[in-house]
XYZ file of C-alpha atoms in Angstrom:
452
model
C -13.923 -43.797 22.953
C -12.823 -42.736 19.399
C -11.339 -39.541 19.230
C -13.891 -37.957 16.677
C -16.189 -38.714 19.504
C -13.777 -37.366 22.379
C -14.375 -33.936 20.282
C -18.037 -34.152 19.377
C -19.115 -34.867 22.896
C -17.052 -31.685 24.322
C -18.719 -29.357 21.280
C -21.928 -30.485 22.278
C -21.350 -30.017 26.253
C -19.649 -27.057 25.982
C -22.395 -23.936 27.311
C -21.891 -20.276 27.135
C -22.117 -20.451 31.472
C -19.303 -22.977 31.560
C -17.224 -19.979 29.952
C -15.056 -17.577 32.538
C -15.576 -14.261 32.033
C -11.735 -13.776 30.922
C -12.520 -15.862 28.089
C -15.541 -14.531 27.035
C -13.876 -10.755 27.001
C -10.891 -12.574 25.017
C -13.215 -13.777 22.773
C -15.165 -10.426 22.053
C -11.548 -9.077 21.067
C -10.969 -11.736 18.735
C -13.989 -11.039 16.737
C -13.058 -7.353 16.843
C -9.929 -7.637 15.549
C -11.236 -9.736 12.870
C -13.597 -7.394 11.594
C -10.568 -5.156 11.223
C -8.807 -7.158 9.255
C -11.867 -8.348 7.063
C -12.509 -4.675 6.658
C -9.145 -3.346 5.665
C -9.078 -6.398 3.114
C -12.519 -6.102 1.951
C -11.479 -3.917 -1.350
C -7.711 -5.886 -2.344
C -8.066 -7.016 -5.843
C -7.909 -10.993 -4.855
C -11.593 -10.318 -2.972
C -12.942 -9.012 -5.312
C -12.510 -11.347 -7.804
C -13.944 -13.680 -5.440
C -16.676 -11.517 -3.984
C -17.523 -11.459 -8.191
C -17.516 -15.062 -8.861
C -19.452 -15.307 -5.205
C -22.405 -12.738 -7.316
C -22.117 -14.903 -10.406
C -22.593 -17.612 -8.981
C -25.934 -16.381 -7.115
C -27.215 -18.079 -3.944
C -29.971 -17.676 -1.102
C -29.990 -14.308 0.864
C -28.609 -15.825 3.987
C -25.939 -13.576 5.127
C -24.105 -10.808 4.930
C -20.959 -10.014 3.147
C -17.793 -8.087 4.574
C -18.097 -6.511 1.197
C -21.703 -5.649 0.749
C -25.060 -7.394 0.066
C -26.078 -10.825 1.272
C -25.461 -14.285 -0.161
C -26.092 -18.004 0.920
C -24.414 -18.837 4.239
C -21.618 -20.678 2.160
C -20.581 -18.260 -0.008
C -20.437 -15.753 2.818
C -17.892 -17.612 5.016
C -15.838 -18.029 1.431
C -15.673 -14.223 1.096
C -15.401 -13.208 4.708
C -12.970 -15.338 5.221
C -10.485 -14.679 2.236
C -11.013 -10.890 3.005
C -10.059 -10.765 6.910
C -6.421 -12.654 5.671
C -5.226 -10.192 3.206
C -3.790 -7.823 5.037
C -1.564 -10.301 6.847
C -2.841 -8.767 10.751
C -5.356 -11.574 11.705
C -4.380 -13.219 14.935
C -2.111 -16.685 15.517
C -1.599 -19.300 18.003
C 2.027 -19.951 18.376
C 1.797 -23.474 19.015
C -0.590 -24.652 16.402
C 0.642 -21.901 13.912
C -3.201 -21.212 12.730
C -4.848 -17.904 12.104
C -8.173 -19.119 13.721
C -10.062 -16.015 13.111
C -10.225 -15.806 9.999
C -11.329 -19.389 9.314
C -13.620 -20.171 12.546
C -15.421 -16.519 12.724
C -16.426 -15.777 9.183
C -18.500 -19.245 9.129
C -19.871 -18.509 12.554
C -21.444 -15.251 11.833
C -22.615 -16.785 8.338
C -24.926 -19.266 10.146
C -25.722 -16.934 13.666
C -26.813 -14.207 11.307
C -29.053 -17.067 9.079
C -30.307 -18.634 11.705
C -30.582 -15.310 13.988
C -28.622 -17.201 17.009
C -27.972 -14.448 20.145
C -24.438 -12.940 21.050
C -23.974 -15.478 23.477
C -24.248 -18.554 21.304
C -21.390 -16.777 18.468
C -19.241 -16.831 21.118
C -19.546 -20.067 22.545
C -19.270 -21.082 18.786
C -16.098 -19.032 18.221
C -14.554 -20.114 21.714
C -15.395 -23.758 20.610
C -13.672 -23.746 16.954
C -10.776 -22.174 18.573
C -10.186 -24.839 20.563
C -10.461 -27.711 18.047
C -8.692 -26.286 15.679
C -5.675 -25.085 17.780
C -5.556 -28.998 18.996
C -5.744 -30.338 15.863
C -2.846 -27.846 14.844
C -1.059 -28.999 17.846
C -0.918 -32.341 17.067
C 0.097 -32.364 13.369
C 3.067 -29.185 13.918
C 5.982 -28.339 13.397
C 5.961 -31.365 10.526
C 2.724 -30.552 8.951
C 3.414 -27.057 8.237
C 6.346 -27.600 6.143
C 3.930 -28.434 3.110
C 0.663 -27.597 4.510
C -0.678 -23.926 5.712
C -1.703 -24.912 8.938
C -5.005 -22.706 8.635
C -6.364 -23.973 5.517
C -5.936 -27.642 6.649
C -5.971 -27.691 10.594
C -8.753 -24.346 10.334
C -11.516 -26.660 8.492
C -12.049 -28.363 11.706
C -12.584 -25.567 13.952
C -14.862 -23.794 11.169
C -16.852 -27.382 11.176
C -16.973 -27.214 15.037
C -17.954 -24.004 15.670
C -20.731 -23.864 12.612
C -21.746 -27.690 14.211
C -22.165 -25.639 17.640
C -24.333 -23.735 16.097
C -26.586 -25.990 14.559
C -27.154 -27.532 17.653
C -25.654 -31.162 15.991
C -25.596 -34.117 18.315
C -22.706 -36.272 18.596
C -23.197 -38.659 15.650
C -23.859 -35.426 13.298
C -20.633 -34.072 14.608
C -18.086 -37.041 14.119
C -19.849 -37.219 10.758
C -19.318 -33.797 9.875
C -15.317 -33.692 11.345
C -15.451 -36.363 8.520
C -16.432 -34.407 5.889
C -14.144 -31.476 7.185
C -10.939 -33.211 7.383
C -11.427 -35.046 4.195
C -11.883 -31.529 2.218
C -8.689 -29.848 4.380
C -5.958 -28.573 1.862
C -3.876 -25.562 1.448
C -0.395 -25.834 0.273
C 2.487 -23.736 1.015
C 3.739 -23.213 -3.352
C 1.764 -20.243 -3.860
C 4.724 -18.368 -1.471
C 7.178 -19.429 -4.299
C 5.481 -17.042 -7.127
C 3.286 -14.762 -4.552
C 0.407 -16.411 -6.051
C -3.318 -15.232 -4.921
C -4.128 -18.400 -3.873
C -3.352 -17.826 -0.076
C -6.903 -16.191 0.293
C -8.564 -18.815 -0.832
C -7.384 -20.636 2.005
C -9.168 -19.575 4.859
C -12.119 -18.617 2.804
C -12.570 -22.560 1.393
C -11.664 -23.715 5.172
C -14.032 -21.396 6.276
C -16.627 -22.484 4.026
C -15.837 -26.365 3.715
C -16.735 -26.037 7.456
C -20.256 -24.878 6.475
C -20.987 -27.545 4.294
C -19.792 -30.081 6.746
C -22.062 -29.450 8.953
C -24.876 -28.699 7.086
C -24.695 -32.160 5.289
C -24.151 -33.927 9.237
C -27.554 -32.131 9.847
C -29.095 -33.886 6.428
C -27.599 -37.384 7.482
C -24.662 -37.247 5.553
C -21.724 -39.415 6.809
C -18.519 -38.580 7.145
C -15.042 -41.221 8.171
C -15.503 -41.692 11.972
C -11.759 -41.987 12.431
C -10.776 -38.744 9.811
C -8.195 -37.628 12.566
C -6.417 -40.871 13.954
C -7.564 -43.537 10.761
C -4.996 -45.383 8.856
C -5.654 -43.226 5.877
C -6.668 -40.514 7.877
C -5.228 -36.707 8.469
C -2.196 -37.491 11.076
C -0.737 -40.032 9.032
C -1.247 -38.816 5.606
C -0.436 -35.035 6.780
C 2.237 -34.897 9.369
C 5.476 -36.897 9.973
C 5.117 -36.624 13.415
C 1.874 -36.356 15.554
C 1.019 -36.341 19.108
C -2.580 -37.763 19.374
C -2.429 -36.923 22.836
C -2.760 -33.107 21.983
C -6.227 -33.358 21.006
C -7.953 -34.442 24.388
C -5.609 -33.344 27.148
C -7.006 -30.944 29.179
C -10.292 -30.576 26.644
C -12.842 -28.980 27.985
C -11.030 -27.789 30.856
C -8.249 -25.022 29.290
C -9.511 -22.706 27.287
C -7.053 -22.033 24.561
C -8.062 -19.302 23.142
C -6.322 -17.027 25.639
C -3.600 -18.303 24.396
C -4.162 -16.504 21.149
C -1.595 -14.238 19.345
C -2.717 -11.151 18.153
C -0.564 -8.946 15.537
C 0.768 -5.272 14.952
C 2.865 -5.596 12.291
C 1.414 -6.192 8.518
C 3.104 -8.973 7.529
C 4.155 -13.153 8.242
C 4.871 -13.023 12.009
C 7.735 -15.021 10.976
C 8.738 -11.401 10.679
C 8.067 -9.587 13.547
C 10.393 -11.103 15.849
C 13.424 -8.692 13.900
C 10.840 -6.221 13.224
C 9.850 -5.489 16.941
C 13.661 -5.229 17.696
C 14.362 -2.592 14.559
C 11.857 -0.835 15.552
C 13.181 -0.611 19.002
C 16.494 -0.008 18.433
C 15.442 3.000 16.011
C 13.950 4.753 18.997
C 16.754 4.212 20.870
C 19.301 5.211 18.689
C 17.946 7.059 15.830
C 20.849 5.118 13.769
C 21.701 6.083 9.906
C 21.152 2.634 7.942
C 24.326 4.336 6.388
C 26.026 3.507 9.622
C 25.104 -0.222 9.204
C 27.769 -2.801 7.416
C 25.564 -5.901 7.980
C 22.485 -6.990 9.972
C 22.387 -11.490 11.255
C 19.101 -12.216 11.936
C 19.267 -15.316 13.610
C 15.913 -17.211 13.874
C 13.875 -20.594 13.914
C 14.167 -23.011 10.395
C 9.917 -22.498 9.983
C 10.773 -18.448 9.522
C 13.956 -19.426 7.340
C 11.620 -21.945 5.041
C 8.763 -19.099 4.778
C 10.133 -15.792 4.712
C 13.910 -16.188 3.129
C 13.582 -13.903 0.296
C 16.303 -11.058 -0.478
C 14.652 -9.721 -3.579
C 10.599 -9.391 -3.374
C 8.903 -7.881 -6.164
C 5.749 -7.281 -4.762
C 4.003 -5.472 -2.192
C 2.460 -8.875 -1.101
C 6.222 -10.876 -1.709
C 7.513 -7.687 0.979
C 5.217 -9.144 3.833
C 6.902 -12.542 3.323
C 10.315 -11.300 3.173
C 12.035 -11.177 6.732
C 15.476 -9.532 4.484
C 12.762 -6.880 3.920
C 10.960 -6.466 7.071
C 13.909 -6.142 9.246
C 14.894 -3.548 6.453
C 11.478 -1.508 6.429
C 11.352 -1.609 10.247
C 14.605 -0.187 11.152
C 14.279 3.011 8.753
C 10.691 3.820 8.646
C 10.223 2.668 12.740
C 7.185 0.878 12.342
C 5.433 -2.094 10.228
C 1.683 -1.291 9.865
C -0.652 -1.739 7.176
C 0.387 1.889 5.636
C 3.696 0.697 5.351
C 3.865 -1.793 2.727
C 3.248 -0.334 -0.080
C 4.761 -0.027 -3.821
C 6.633 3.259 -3.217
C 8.768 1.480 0.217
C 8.678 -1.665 -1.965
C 11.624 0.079 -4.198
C 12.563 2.591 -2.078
C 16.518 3.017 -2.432
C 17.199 2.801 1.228
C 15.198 0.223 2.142
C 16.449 -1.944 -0.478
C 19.673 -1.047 0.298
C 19.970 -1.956 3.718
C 17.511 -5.637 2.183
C 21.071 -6.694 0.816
C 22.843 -6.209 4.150
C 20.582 -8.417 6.204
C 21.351 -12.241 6.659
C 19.367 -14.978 7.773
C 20.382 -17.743 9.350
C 18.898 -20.612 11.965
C 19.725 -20.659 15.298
C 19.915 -23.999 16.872
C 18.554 -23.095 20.171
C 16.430 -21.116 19.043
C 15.010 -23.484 16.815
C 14.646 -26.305 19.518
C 12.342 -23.926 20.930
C 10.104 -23.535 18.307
C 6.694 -23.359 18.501
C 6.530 -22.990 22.081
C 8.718 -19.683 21.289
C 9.191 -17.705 17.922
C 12.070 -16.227 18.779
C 15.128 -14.613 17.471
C 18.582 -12.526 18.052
C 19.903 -9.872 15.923
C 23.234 -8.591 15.527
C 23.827 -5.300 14.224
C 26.978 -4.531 13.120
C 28.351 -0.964 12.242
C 30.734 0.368 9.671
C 32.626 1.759 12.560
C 33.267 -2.291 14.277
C 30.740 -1.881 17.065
C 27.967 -4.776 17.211
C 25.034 -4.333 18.657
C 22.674 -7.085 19.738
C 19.210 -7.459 20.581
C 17.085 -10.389 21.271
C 13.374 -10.938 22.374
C 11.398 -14.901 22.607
C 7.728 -13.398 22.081
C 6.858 -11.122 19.509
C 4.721 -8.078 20.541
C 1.332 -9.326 20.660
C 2.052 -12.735 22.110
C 0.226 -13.445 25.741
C 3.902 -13.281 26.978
C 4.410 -9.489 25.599
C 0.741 -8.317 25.084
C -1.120 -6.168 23.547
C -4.104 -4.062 25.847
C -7.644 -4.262 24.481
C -7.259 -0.378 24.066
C -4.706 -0.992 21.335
C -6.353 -3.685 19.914
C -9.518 -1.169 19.672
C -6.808 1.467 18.300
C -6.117 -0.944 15.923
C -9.120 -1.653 14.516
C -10.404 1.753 14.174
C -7.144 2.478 11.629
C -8.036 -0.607 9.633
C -11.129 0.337 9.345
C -10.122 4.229 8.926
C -12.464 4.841 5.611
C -15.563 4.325 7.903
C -16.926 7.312 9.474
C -15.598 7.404 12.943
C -19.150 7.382 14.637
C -19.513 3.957 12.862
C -16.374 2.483 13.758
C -17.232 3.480 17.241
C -20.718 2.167 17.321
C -19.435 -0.882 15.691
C -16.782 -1.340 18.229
C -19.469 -0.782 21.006
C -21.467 -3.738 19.141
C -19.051 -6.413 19.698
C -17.823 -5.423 22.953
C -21.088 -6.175 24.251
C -22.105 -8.902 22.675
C -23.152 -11.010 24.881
C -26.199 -8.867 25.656
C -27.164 -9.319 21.708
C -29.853 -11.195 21.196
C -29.905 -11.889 17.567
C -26.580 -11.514 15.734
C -28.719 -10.110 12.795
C -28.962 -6.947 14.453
C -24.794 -6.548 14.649
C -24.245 -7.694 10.659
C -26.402 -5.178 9.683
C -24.349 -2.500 10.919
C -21.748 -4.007 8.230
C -24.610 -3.264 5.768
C -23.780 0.519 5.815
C -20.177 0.111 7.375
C -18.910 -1.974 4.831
C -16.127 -0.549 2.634
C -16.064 -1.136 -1.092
């Protein structure tokens, strides 16, 4: 059997009943936290000039957008997904290094809410585009990720899989429209080197190239059969090494979307490793950065490639800078979305202590990576004591979790200039929505929750 066809027949077997009920609670989270993310980025300057273009460039009352009004189903996904990224606090899968949320959700409420599908079908969706696209990311990483952002490329195919779900494709629609996905997957990693905008367009594109992928399958539109394992196909023109055997061992029977990620700290979790140690070392020592003579932050090569930058000049650059983070974590104590801003961007102390911290790769550590994003920190003080702390999961990972009371915590403060009775209602929404019937009725709470 091909593999497009390994994937299209477990899509279109895959039933909301074969689902545990662990999974479908994990699921309801995800699409929680990524209307707080979607939310809090709904009103950053790089949405709205796409939510604009999105209104200029007119389109079918379909579905709803994050930012208010309705557009075609397309468009939607394109703004709902570039919003929900933003704010760097959408989820991530340690092995496949993909922010799934923000690519597979967007593009499954764009078509549930068009086609007025029930709460159980969006998840099914969801839980389905998960899966395929934390496989594909499987296969194709660490190599692919070097060049490529893993949820721009690896993302189109879970968007295509879930919105193919949806539609109720059969198998031939679906290999054709994985075709049509993979052959549109792009995103590379050069915008980091000039903190270019471009990063949002990512998911949003990925989100809606997995739209029109499907929706061309459904017209009879044909796609490569072999887009994944071809000779000119994804693994060998995207990766330098790839496992084929990551894409149908164990489908249909793991559920990998418990194995989700789900973040605390504003910025790359390439950063949060050293952040989640600053910030517990602060509240155990309540230590002077005036005390410090030099911080190691000793890490995997990925976080090295990504985040090695001693001298951002943006609030956007900051989140990419693990010099910085480790910084801002250790004298402010904590790394939410309220603390990256311009006025701790140049703060005096914090920029400081930026110049103290080195980074550096850790050849075990590295070995490790992706199974573990690790690092160890040495702190070393002006009067020759060293401290150092160390820690293989980041807060947030399945191994060091987070409770679905903070993840509700959390996305009540992202989503902190709604009324509270809205958030809470809202909340209430998607934490039972399998009882929805028609996912109409929960977008059009976004209708007067929406922030602009």
């Amino acid at each position: 059997m091909e593999l497009s066809q390994d994937i299209a027949k477990y899509i279109k077997s895959t039933k909301y009943e074969d689902l545990p009920q662990d999974v479908v609670s994990y699921t309801k989270l995800c699409i929680l936290d990524y209307f707080g993310s979607a939310f809090a980025g709904s009103a950053k300057p790089p949405v709205k000039m796409i939510d604009e273009l999105v209104r200029e460039m007119g389109g079918e009352s379909q579905a709803t957008l994050i930012t208010g009004g309705e557009t075609s189903v397309a468009n939607a996904a394109l703004v709902n997904g570039a919003a929900s990224h933003i704010v760097e606090l959408d989820d991530i899968h340690k092995a496949s290094i993909i922010h799934a949320a923000t690519v597979v959700i967007p593009a499954a409420l764009a078509i549930a809410e068009w086609k007025e599908l029930s709460g159980k079908d969006l998840i099914t969706a969801v839980v389905v585009g998960y899966e395929v696209s934390y496989r594909v990311g499987e296969a194709v990483s660490p190599s692919h990720y070097y060049y490529w952002h893993n949820t721009a490329t690896c993302g189109t195919f879970g968007s295509a899989s879930a919105v193919a779900k949806l539609l109720d494709l059969g198998e031939e629609e679906i290999i054709h429209t994985l075709g049509s996905a993979g052959t549109q997957a792009a995103g590379l990693w050069e915008f980091i080197e000039d903190g270019a905008m471009t990063k949002q367009l990512h998911p949003g594109k990925a989100a809606m190239n997995g739209v029109i992928s499907a929706l061309l399958a459904q017209k009879g539109f044909t796609g490569a059969r072999k887009i994944l394992d071809g000779d000119r196909g994804f693994f060998k023109a995207m990766s330098d090494e790839f496992q084929v055997e990551k894409i149908t061992k164990g489908l249909g029977e793991q559920f990998k979307i418990i194995e989700n990620s789900y973040k605390i700290h504003a910025s790359c979790r390439h950063t949060h490793h050293a952040m989640d140690l600053m910030i517990d070392y602060k509240k155990e020592s309540q230590i002077s950065s005036e005390e410090i003579d030099r911080i190691t932050v000793k890490t995997y090569q990925v976080a090295i490639n990504i985040t090695d930058n001693d001298d951002p000049n943006t609030e956007y650059a900051s989140k990419f800078s693990l010099q910085y983070c480790t910084a801002l974590a250790l004298i402010n104590g904590q790394g939410g979305l309220d603390q990256f801003n311009d006025q701790a961007l140049w703060n005096d102390e914090i920029r400081s202590l930026m110049k103290r911290v080195d980074v550096q790769v850790d050849p075990e550590i590295d070995r490790l990576y992706p199974d573990k994003w690790g690092a160890v920190v040495e702190i070393q003080l002006k009067s020759g004591e060293t401290i150092t702390k160390q820690t293989d999961y980041p807060k947030g990972d399945p191994e060091n979790p987070v409770t679905a009371v903070e993840l509700l915590d959390k996305f009540m403060k992202l989503s902190h200039k709604l009324p509270e009775d809205d958030r809470e209602l809202f909340a209430d929404k998607v934490m039972a929505l399998e009882s929805l019937e028609n996912v109409k009725d929960l977008m059009k709470a976004t209708k007067t929750t929406h922030v602009s």
